Amino acid sequence: MLTVNEETCVGCGWCQTFCPQDALHAWGYLEIDYEKCDECLVCIEFCPTDSLSMTNS
Amino acid sequence: MGQKQEKYDAVVLGSGIGGLCSAALLANKGYKTLVVEKLPIIGGRCSTLKYKGFKIPTGVVAVPMSGVLRSIFDDVGANFDVSPITVPPKYLIDKRIIDEPSDGQPLSILSRFCSDEKEVSMLKRGIEKAGTWNAPSNETTLLDFLHQYTGNKNIISYFNNKCDIFFTVGAHEVSAREYFLSHTGSLKDFQPIGFANQGSISLMKALKKAIEAKQGRVLTQCRAKKILVRNGIAEGVVVEGKNGETTILATAVISNTGPKKTVALAGKEHFDRGYLKQVRNMMPSLQMWVTTISDRPLFDVPFLFTLKTRRLLTFLSASLISTGLAPEGKYVHYSISGPATQTGPWNLKNEVNLHIQDLKDNLPDFNKYGEILHVGCYWGELPTYSNTPIAGFNNIPQKTPVENLYNVGDGVAKEGGFSCGSPGCALTARIVVEDIENRFKPGQLF
Ligand SMILES: Cc1cc2nc3c(=O)[nH]c(=O)nc-3n(C[C@H](O)[C@H](O)[C@H](O)COP(=O)(O)OP(=O)(O)OC[C@H]3O[C@@H](n4cnc5c(N)ncnc54)[C@H](O)[C@@H]3O)c2cc1C
Ligand code: SF4
Ligand code: SF4
């Protein structure tokens, strides 16, 4: 499951522009639409603050 | 250890504008240079995101057309694909639009905000004195300075807006000294301003090309893990790329990751307490960027400065200058806001909503034809500026206490004169490369 570290995420929305599923939405904080996310990992690579990770469960 | 090892004259950590300007200058002078960038894209906060056919800046959008940044591009033969903005800006205040006077005198605008000519002329004299005789103390805010001459709310809102845009902090917090010194330094480069035709990433690609043309290398998805220091001297860096870890030995280590990360990468035991305190006291600033798209321009000039709003500072109709930023027949606009104070804490969702409320209240065509495409907040680990020039702030120099370890880019500055944005970062590159040239020749390590 894609997880965002709310302590370090700044809400820059870079990840939103790279997600092929349109599953991310930044509005001062990041919202993940788990219905749309297919766990492709792309957004993790592009996060400038290393705030995204994939966790089991 | 069995780890791979490579040797360079200089290794640059990060491909932001400070990093790539340094690397391009070094490679151009014959230094064997490597840039490592942790992300898959280059440019950091001078890059461009593509989203639904539109281009969104990660930072730099207003590019200075003259001065140090431009001179670096010319020196290294990098293509500077920027269109100048020749149309004067407009100001929106109390729902009125005010044009900039066409006499080329930057302070003439003050008479359009205040009808008391005597008051305006006193203020102009005060500003002139601060520029030609002695800048005020670093402990004085610009608002304190202005209040010596005027209490006019329109004039103060004009300076507030200017400070918030260029220094990311309002007149009530900015150091009056830095404000005035910058006018003879990095701010001067912003005359005139331009927009990169294909987004700011094209400038970074041009620098990368110039580096590679001189046998330099720029590696993406290659992260600096540790700066190697022995006996107080930087010796290189351990990087982790797609093929695992490599030790890069280099005569000069140039960090573009910001002073805080530089300390963390080298280990704080290598820095003295005073330096660590300076780095700890750095204050990153917050700005919010909203990208709006439409089928028609939402305003008639590229730069609209919005005064006396809750949060909104400026509305840039970027497509009016650079048609490459939006698909044919479409328009893209960037608006910027800042919080009421940079000392925080902020409720970001609330800050974004105030920004959008200001757009709705002040731009009739935004309501009718605009669609919000993207919202980006820049603060904390990815700030607008990493060392905001509030009154009493400390400039951090490029040289660190560790020999041969330099910082370039945002957050470090030339003594006296806050380094604003891209020209400030370019200046740090220029200074560091000159120092390296004075200290060692290419190939010294081999
Ligand atoms: C929203 C916004 C708007 C702005 N508008 C303007 C403007 O219009 N005009 C202007 O002139 N300036 C503007 N600025 C300021 C300008 O963007 C910055 O001053 C400038 O881009 C910072 O460049 P830098 O050299 O410090 O590098 P950065 O852009 O901070 O780049 C640092 C790079 O280092 C990389 N990195 C970090 N850690 C590592 C590691 N361990 N290993 C390898 N790589 C690493 C990062 O991924 C990044 O690519 C704006 C800034 C923001 C945020
Ligand atoms: S890219 Fe990273 S910091 Fe930016 S909004 Fe996404 S998770 Fe947050
Ligand atoms: S993991 Fe892939 S699909 Fe899921 S949010 Fe990230 S980029 Fe989108």
XYZ file of C-alpha atoms and ligand atoms in Angstrom:
572
model
C 0.000 0.000 0.000
C 1.358 3.449 -0.942
C 2.071 5.481 2.172
C 2.902 9.167 2.496
C 5.000 10.443 5.363
C 2.922 13.401 6.501
C 5.814 14.787 8.547
C 7.987 15.360 5.465
C 5.523 15.694 2.552
C 5.285 19.379 1.645
C 2.380 19.095 -0.787
C 4.407 20.102 -3.857
C 2.266 17.885 -6.045
C 5.183 16.660 -8.197
C 4.064 13.062 -7.660
C 0.593 13.901 -8.936
C 1.991 14.829 -12.349
C 3.846 11.518 -12.762
C 1.099 9.125 -11.657
C -0.214 7.233 -14.695
C -3.488 6.424 -12.881
C -4.345 9.955 -11.714
C -4.499 8.556 -8.188
C -2.809 11.470 -6.421
C -4.121 14.904 -5.570
C -2.227 17.654 -3.764
C -4.039 20.515 -2.061
C -1.650 21.601 0.681
C -1.483 17.915 1.630
C -1.505 14.752 -0.440
C -4.594 12.623 -1.010
C -4.172 9.095 -2.349
C -7.068 7.440 -4.167
C -6.519 3.774 -3.334
C -9.213 2.706 -5.794
C -7.091 4.055 -8.635
C -3.532 3.301 -7.387
C -2.100 0.161 -8.971
C 1.139 0.253 -6.945
C 3.393 0.916 -9.958
C 5.959 2.755 -7.730
C 6.539 5.582 -10.224
C 5.601 8.392 -7.827
C 8.082 7.164 -5.204
C 11.044 7.825 -7.509
C 9.988 11.380 -8.244
C 9.215 12.630 -4.739
C 11.818 15.316 -3.974
C 11.445 14.866 -0.206
C 11.491 11.037 -0.169
C 8.076 11.017 1.485
C 6.470 8.120 -0.391
C 6.964 4.412 0.231
C 5.207 1.134 -0.438
C 4.311 -0.830 2.669
C 2.921 -4.348 3.011
C -0.729 -4.798 4.052
C 35.362 -3.398 0.600
C 35.214 -4.232 -3.076
C 33.430 -0.956 -3.808
C 33.878 0.667 -7.228
C 36.055 3.783 -7.270
C 36.271 6.694 -9.716
C 38.338 9.888 -9.724
C 37.269 13.398 -10.687
C 38.531 16.928 -10.208
C 35.129 17.949 -8.921
C 31.964 16.173 -7.901
C 28.722 18.150 -7.691
C 25.892 16.828 -5.517
C 22.561 17.849 -7.014
C 21.548 19.163 -10.430
C 19.807 22.362 -9.324
C 20.715 25.606 -11.007
C 23.639 26.219 -8.630
C 24.971 22.703 -9.236
C 24.687 22.716 -13.023
C 26.110 26.247 -13.357
C 29.137 25.168 -11.264
C 29.610 21.958 -13.240
C 29.278 23.701 -16.611
C 31.843 26.356 -15.652
C 34.263 23.735 -14.317
C 33.918 21.394 -17.288
C 34.415 24.369 -19.578
C 37.716 25.132 -17.832
C 38.937 21.577 -18.318
C 38.114 20.119 -14.899
C 36.907 16.527 -14.975
C 33.459 16.954 -13.470
C 30.668 14.653 -12.310
C 27.154 15.693 -11.257
C 25.020 13.241 -9.283
C 21.268 13.812 -8.988
C 19.056 11.616 -6.813
C 15.868 12.139 -8.853
C 15.098 10.882 -12.379
C 14.743 14.523 -13.530
C 17.333 17.285 -13.484
C 16.906 20.872 -12.366
C 15.456 20.653 -8.846
C 13.513 23.855 -8.318
C 14.399 25.064 -11.814
C 12.606 22.361 -13.709
C 9.302 21.687 -15.413
C 6.564 19.139 -14.811
C 4.332 18.045 -17.667
C 0.732 17.409 -16.720
C -2.224 16.814 -19.008
C -0.397 18.584 -21.861
C 0.509 21.663 -19.798
C 3.838 22.678 -18.268
C 4.131 23.490 -14.594
C 7.245 25.059 -13.055
C 8.912 23.412 -10.051
C 10.243 26.830 -9.064
C 11.953 29.282 -11.408
C 9.503 30.810 -13.842
C 10.705 34.413 -14.026
C 14.174 34.137 -15.529
C 16.596 37.081 -15.312
C 17.639 38.075 -18.839
C 20.932 39.711 -17.884
C 23.632 39.444 -15.246
C 25.440 36.452 -13.851
C 23.093 33.638 -14.936
C 23.069 34.835 -18.511
C 26.840 35.325 -18.521
C 27.376 31.710 -17.412
C 25.214 30.446 -20.287
C 27.232 32.582 -22.696
C 30.589 31.461 -21.253
C 29.795 27.745 -21.544
C 27.936 28.030 -24.862
C 24.549 26.890 -23.487
C 21.393 27.867 -25.343
C 19.387 30.461 -23.408
C 15.891 29.930 -24.829
C 14.072 32.678 -22.950
C 11.622 35.273 -24.262
C 11.770 38.667 -22.586
C 8.664 40.266 -21.154
C 8.439 43.642 -22.789
C 4.911 44.539 -21.651
C 4.979 46.464 -18.344
C 3.225 44.836 -15.369
C -0.072 46.034 -13.963
C -1.125 46.379 -10.357
C -4.495 45.466 -8.914
C -5.406 47.382 -5.786
C -8.867 47.840 -4.236
C -10.363 46.365 -7.450
C -8.644 49.080 -9.525
C -6.006 48.396 -12.153
C -2.953 50.652 -12.057
C -0.479 50.796 -14.935
C 3.224 51.136 -14.426
C 4.441 54.589 -15.547
C 6.372 54.437 -18.795
C 9.227 56.767 -17.744
C 11.458 53.840 -16.733
C 11.862 55.229 -13.190
C 11.087 52.400 -10.745
C 9.823 54.720 -8.023
C 7.467 56.790 -10.217
C 4.748 54.263 -9.460
C 4.592 55.565 -5.872
C 2.788 58.721 -7.024
C 0.018 56.534 -8.412
C -0.558 55.073 -4.954
C -0.347 58.294 -2.948
C -1.441 61.807 -3.909
C 0.659 63.570 -1.250
C 3.674 64.495 -3.369
C 5.634 65.785 -0.377
C 5.332 62.444 1.408
C 6.331 60.546 -1.753
C 9.323 62.764 -2.314
C 10.523 62.307 1.312
C 10.271 58.548 0.895
C 12.121 58.629 -2.412
C 14.897 60.645 -0.779
C 15.097 58.099 2.070
C 15.324 55.205 -0.359
C 17.989 56.986 -2.367
C 20.013 57.561 0.795
C 19.747 53.891 1.761
C 21.104 52.991 -1.666
C 23.884 55.531 -2.026
C 24.964 56.366 1.508
C 24.378 53.463 3.887
C 21.888 50.606 3.963
C 19.914 50.320 7.238
C 20.850 47.814 9.939
C 20.157 44.121 9.367
C 17.926 44.258 12.482
C 15.609 46.874 10.914
C 12.607 45.605 8.993
C 11.620 47.354 5.773
C 8.328 48.353 7.405
C 10.222 50.119 10.222
C 12.218 51.886 7.545
C 9.132 52.936 5.528
C 7.343 54.191 8.627
C 10.013 56.856 9.016
C 8.612 58.454 5.876
C 5.077 57.269 5.272
C 2.048 55.550 6.742
C 0.245 55.353 3.380
C -1.434 51.953 3.172
C -1.212 51.692 -0.612
C 2.500 52.402 -0.644
C 3.086 49.909 2.128
C 1.040 47.270 0.302
C 3.184 47.885 -2.803
C 6.415 47.260 -0.882
C 4.850 44.306 0.898
C 3.993 42.703 -2.423
C 7.456 43.355 -3.848
C 9.162 41.876 -0.789
C 6.869 38.870 -0.700
C 7.593 38.100 -4.346
C 11.350 38.599 -4.409
C 12.260 37.796 -0.796
C 9.277 35.551 0.088
C 8.705 37.590 3.206
C 6.645 40.744 3.789
C 7.920 44.243 4.591
C 7.096 43.674 8.270
C 9.661 40.825 8.452
C 12.270 41.378 5.732
C 15.657 42.835 6.641
C 15.751 46.397 5.264
C 19.499 46.010 4.771
C 19.127 42.944 2.554
C 16.286 44.608 0.690
C 18.439 47.572 -0.296
C 21.688 45.684 -0.877
C 19.903 43.261 -3.208
C 18.910 46.120 -5.461
C 22.538 46.577 -6.442
C 23.109 42.798 -6.525
C 20.969 39.857 -7.566
C 17.717 41.823 -7.954
C 19.319 43.997 -10.625
C 19.589 40.911 -12.837
C 15.787 40.668 -12.945
C 15.667 43.648 -15.343
C 14.365 42.535 -17.744
C 12.657 39.291 -16.878
C 11.757 36.506 -19.303
C 9.987 33.158 -19.426
C 11.753 30.065 -20.778
C 9.898 29.119 -23.954
C 9.706 25.415 -23.162
C 9.787 25.754 -19.385
C 12.840 26.197 -17.165
C 13.919 22.588 -17.631
C 15.107 23.555 -21.119
C 17.723 25.803 -19.492
C 18.927 22.933 -17.329
C 19.057 20.608 -20.334
C 21.175 23.211 -22.132
C 23.628 23.302 -19.213
C 23.740 19.492 -19.127
C 24.537 19.461 -22.827
C 27.349 21.973 -22.278
C 28.768 19.810 -19.458
C 28.661 16.674 -21.584
C 30.243 18.462 -24.540
C 33.301 18.971 -22.295
C 33.455 15.352 -21.151
C 31.601 16.020 -17.907
C 28.906 13.626 -16.722
C 25.447 14.150 -15.241
C 23.979 11.042 -13.622
C 20.348 10.920 -12.567
C 18.932 8.478 -10.011
C 22.326 8.617 -8.363
C 22.168 9.715 -4.739
C 24.988 11.107 -2.602
C 25.005 8.988 0.563
C 28.077 10.268 2.343
C 30.642 13.034 1.927
C 34.083 11.645 2.750
C 36.160 13.835 5.069
C 39.627 13.109 6.430
C 41.669 15.420 8.652
C 39.217 18.262 7.975
C 39.539 17.921 4.185
C 36.819 16.649 1.833
C 38.057 13.752 -0.264
C 35.018 12.659 -2.209
C 31.594 11.151 -1.859
C 29.905 7.784 -1.738
C 27.037 7.629 -4.214
C 24.341 5.054 -4.800
C 23.059 4.569 -8.327
C 21.184 1.902 -10.242
C 24.238 -0.376 -10.037
C 24.935 -0.005 -6.343
C 27.444 2.099 -4.456
C 30.510 3.829 -5.907
C 33.190 5.866 -4.161
C 33.923 9.055 -6.037
C 37.263 10.617 -5.117
C 37.458 14.287 -5.980
C 39.633 17.297 -5.216
C 36.585 19.534 -4.771
C 33.202 18.477 -3.415
C 30.431 20.915 -4.297
C 27.116 20.375 -2.581
C 23.939 21.719 -4.166
C 21.773 19.924 -1.616
C 21.572 22.907 0.761
C 23.763 23.575 3.820
C 21.637 21.395 6.145
C 21.960 18.274 4.017
C 25.634 19.009 3.399
C 26.254 18.853 7.144
C 24.212 15.662 7.469
C 26.053 14.016 4.543
C 29.521 14.858 5.902
C 28.715 14.306 9.584
C 28.317 17.187 11.987
C 31.522 16.294 13.871
C 33.425 18.008 11.040
C 31.837 21.424 11.599
C 32.359 23.934 14.395
C 29.552 24.874 16.768
C 29.102 28.388 15.393
C 28.663 27.104 11.859
C 26.218 24.441 13.009
C 24.209 27.103 14.841
C 24.077 29.255 11.693
C 22.843 26.289 9.671
C 20.311 25.338 12.346
C 18.935 28.884 12.362
C 18.243 28.932 8.618
C 14.577 29.694 8.054
C 12.961 28.115 4.988
C 10.039 30.002 3.459
C 6.635 28.939 2.163
C 4.936 29.909 -1.076
C 2.003 28.333 -2.859
C 1.676 28.006 -6.613
C -1.626 27.406 -8.332
C -1.716 26.485 -12.027
C -4.901 27.520 -13.815
C -5.779 26.578 -17.385
C -8.334 27.992 -19.794
C -9.341 28.291 -23.423
C -8.659 32.017 -23.430
C -6.268 34.389 -21.647
C -7.589 35.318 -18.200
C -5.737 38.633 -18.089
C -4.237 40.932 -20.705
C -0.632 41.320 -19.433
C 1.879 38.635 -18.381
C 2.479 40.097 -14.902
C -0.335 41.252 -12.654
C 0.682 42.167 -9.106
C -2.198 41.878 -6.666
C -1.995 44.247 -3.703
C -4.025 44.274 -0.448
C -5.319 40.741 -0.979
C -5.531 38.099 1.743
C -2.750 35.965 0.274
C -2.461 36.339 -3.513
C 0.695 38.128 -4.691
C 0.849 37.788 -8.442
C -0.917 36.267 -11.399
C 1.272 35.283 -14.343
C -0.325 34.802 -17.718
C 2.622 32.762 -18.942
C 1.107 31.672 -22.261
C 1.066 35.288 -23.415
C 4.880 35.061 -23.604
C 5.732 31.389 -24.059
C 3.344 29.469 -26.252
C 5.233 26.200 -25.598
C 3.764 25.948 -22.098
C 0.253 24.918 -23.152
C -1.285 22.909 -25.998
C -2.353 24.920 -29.031
C -5.384 27.064 -28.367
C -5.050 26.646 -24.575
C -3.602 28.972 -21.933
C -1.740 28.366 -18.696
C -1.487 30.776 -15.763
C 0.534 30.572 -12.576
C -0.487 32.392 -9.407
C 1.607 32.747 -6.291
C 0.701 33.389 -2.691
C 2.548 33.563 0.591
C 1.401 33.248 4.212
C 0.824 36.257 6.468
C 4.030 35.427 8.336
C 6.952 33.190 7.476
C 7.450 32.150 11.078
C 4.492 29.710 10.867
C 2.968 27.367 11.781
C 0.493 27.342 8.881
C -2.612 25.412 8.022
C -1.678 24.612 4.418
C -5.139 23.615 3.291
C -6.432 26.916 4.602
C -3.587 28.814 2.908
C -4.433 27.192 -0.445
C -8.125 28.000 -0.017
C -7.366 31.666 0.757
C -5.250 31.817 -2.404
C -8.133 30.495 -4.465
C -10.653 32.770 -2.784
C -8.435 35.723 -3.748
C -8.382 34.540 -7.366
C -12.173 34.362 -7.341
C -12.581 37.793 -5.751
C -10.076 39.612 -7.928
C -10.133 38.056 -11.381
C -13.592 37.956 -12.932
C -12.390 35.819 -15.856
C -10.928 33.234 -13.481
C -14.457 32.514 -12.247
C -15.894 32.349 -15.739
C -13.261 30.472 -17.691
C -10.514 29.192 -15.383
C -9.949 25.617 -14.266
C -7.438 24.748 -11.539
C -4.991 22.152 -12.824
C -2.481 21.840 -10.010
C -1.593 23.152 -6.563
C 1.984 23.058 -5.280
C 3.281 24.133 -1.858
C 6.979 24.805 -1.338
C 8.337 24.886 2.237
C 10.256 22.748 4.742
C 12.486 20.279 2.893
C 11.532 21.828 -0.450
C 11.307 25.507 0.378
C 10.875 28.536 -1.823
C 14.038 29.951 -0.218
C 15.964 27.954 2.338
C 17.294 30.960 4.242
C 14.655 33.676 4.259
C 16.139 37.162 4.708
C 14.123 38.174 7.760
C 15.579 40.967 9.874
C 18.535 39.633 11.864
C 19.206 36.701 9.514
C 22.691 35.398 8.792
C 24.222 34.838 5.382
C 25.932 31.468 5.086
C 29.093 31.560 2.949
C 29.893 29.099 0.137
C 32.997 27.744 1.839
C 32.305 25.346 4.697
C 34.644 24.675 7.645
C 35.686 21.495 5.781
C 38.453 22.280 3.288
C 37.492 21.734 -0.369
C 33.813 21.301 0.553
C 31.647 24.065 -0.881
C 27.924 24.801 -0.909
C 26.309 26.307 -3.983
C 22.742 27.327 -4.719
C 19.943 28.561 -2.533
C 20.747 29.218 1.120
C 24.302 30.414 0.650
C 25.184 33.919 -0.378
C 27.822 36.447 -1.013
C 28.579 38.507 2.091
C 26.099 41.425 2.266
C 23.298 41.171 -0.251
C 20.743 38.414 -0.160
C 20.964 36.155 -3.211
C 17.520 36.082 -4.761
C 16.478 33.003 -6.700
C 18.224 31.828 -9.841
C 20.720 34.725 -10.217
C 21.698 34.286 -6.570
C 22.317 30.569 -7.128
C 24.280 31.269 -10.314
C 26.428 33.785 -8.455
C 27.389 31.160 -5.850
C 28.534 28.904 -8.712
C 30.630 31.684 -10.209
C 32.299 32.454 -6.856
C 33.035 28.799 -6.051
C 34.486 28.030 -9.475
C 36.741 31.097 -9.298
C 38.000 29.885 -5.917
C 38.670 26.403 -7.276
C 40.564 27.840 -10.246
C 42.755 29.818 -7.866
C 43.469 26.776 -5.723
C 44.158 23.905 -8.064
C 44.619 22.945 -11.684
C 42.686 20.260 -13.569
C 44.093 16.759 -13.088
C 45.726 17.450 -9.720
C 44.394 14.236 -8.191
C 45.661 11.936 -10.917
C 7.716 27.788 -6.201
C 8.979 28.528 -6.430
C 9.030 29.588 -7.323
C 10.223 30.232 -7.595
N 10.237 31.222 -8.544
C 11.419 31.714 -8.946
C 11.489 32.579 -10.071
O 10.485 32.857 -10.713
N 12.701 33.066 -10.442
C 13.838 32.723 -9.769
O 14.915 33.163 -10.171
N 13.802 31.908 -8.692
C 12.618 31.387 -8.277
N 12.574 30.520 -7.219
C 13.803 30.199 -6.495
C 14.601 29.166 -7.260
O 13.758 28.155 -7.706
C 15.664 28.557 -6.384
O 16.407 29.582 -5.744
C 16.647 27.721 -7.177
O 16.035 26.969 -8.192
C 17.353 26.785 -6.224
O 18.378 26.129 -6.897
P 19.506 25.342 -6.164
O 20.763 25.538 -6.944
O 19.561 25.693 -4.732
O 19.134 23.819 -6.320
P 17.798 22.990 -6.044
O 16.790 23.398 -7.020
O 17.473 23.014 -4.607
O 18.311 21.551 -6.466
C 18.995 20.695 -5.618
C 19.072 19.343 -6.287
O 19.807 18.460 -5.457
C 19.207 17.173 -5.508
N 19.625 16.421 -4.320
C 19.243 16.597 -3.039
N 19.843 15.700 -2.231
C 20.633 14.940 -3.036
C 21.512 13.857 -2.795
N 21.712 13.358 -1.574
N 22.172 13.313 -3.848
C 21.986 13.791 -5.113
N 21.152 14.806 -5.387
C 20.498 15.391 -4.366
C 17.742 17.493 -5.544
O 16.977 16.402 -6.023
C 17.711 18.696 -6.492
O 17.563 18.320 -7.827
C 11.379 29.852 -6.923
C 11.342 28.793 -6.008
C 10.165 28.117 -5.793
C 10.159 26.926 -4.899
S 6.004 14.608 -4.401
Fe 6.424 13.999 -2.282
S 6.453 15.928 -1.116
Fe 5.478 16.354 -3.086
S 3.273 16.073 -2.680
Fe 4.050 14.112 -3.464
S 4.589 12.969 -1.598
Fe 4.369 15.087 -0.978
S 2.138 3.858 -7.080
Fe 1.752 4.318 -9.261
S -0.463 4.298 -9.449
Fe -0.027 4.406 -7.266
S -0.091 6.575 -6.831
Fe 2.049 6.068 -7.251
S 2.292 6.470 -9.431
Fe 0.099 6.383 -9.034
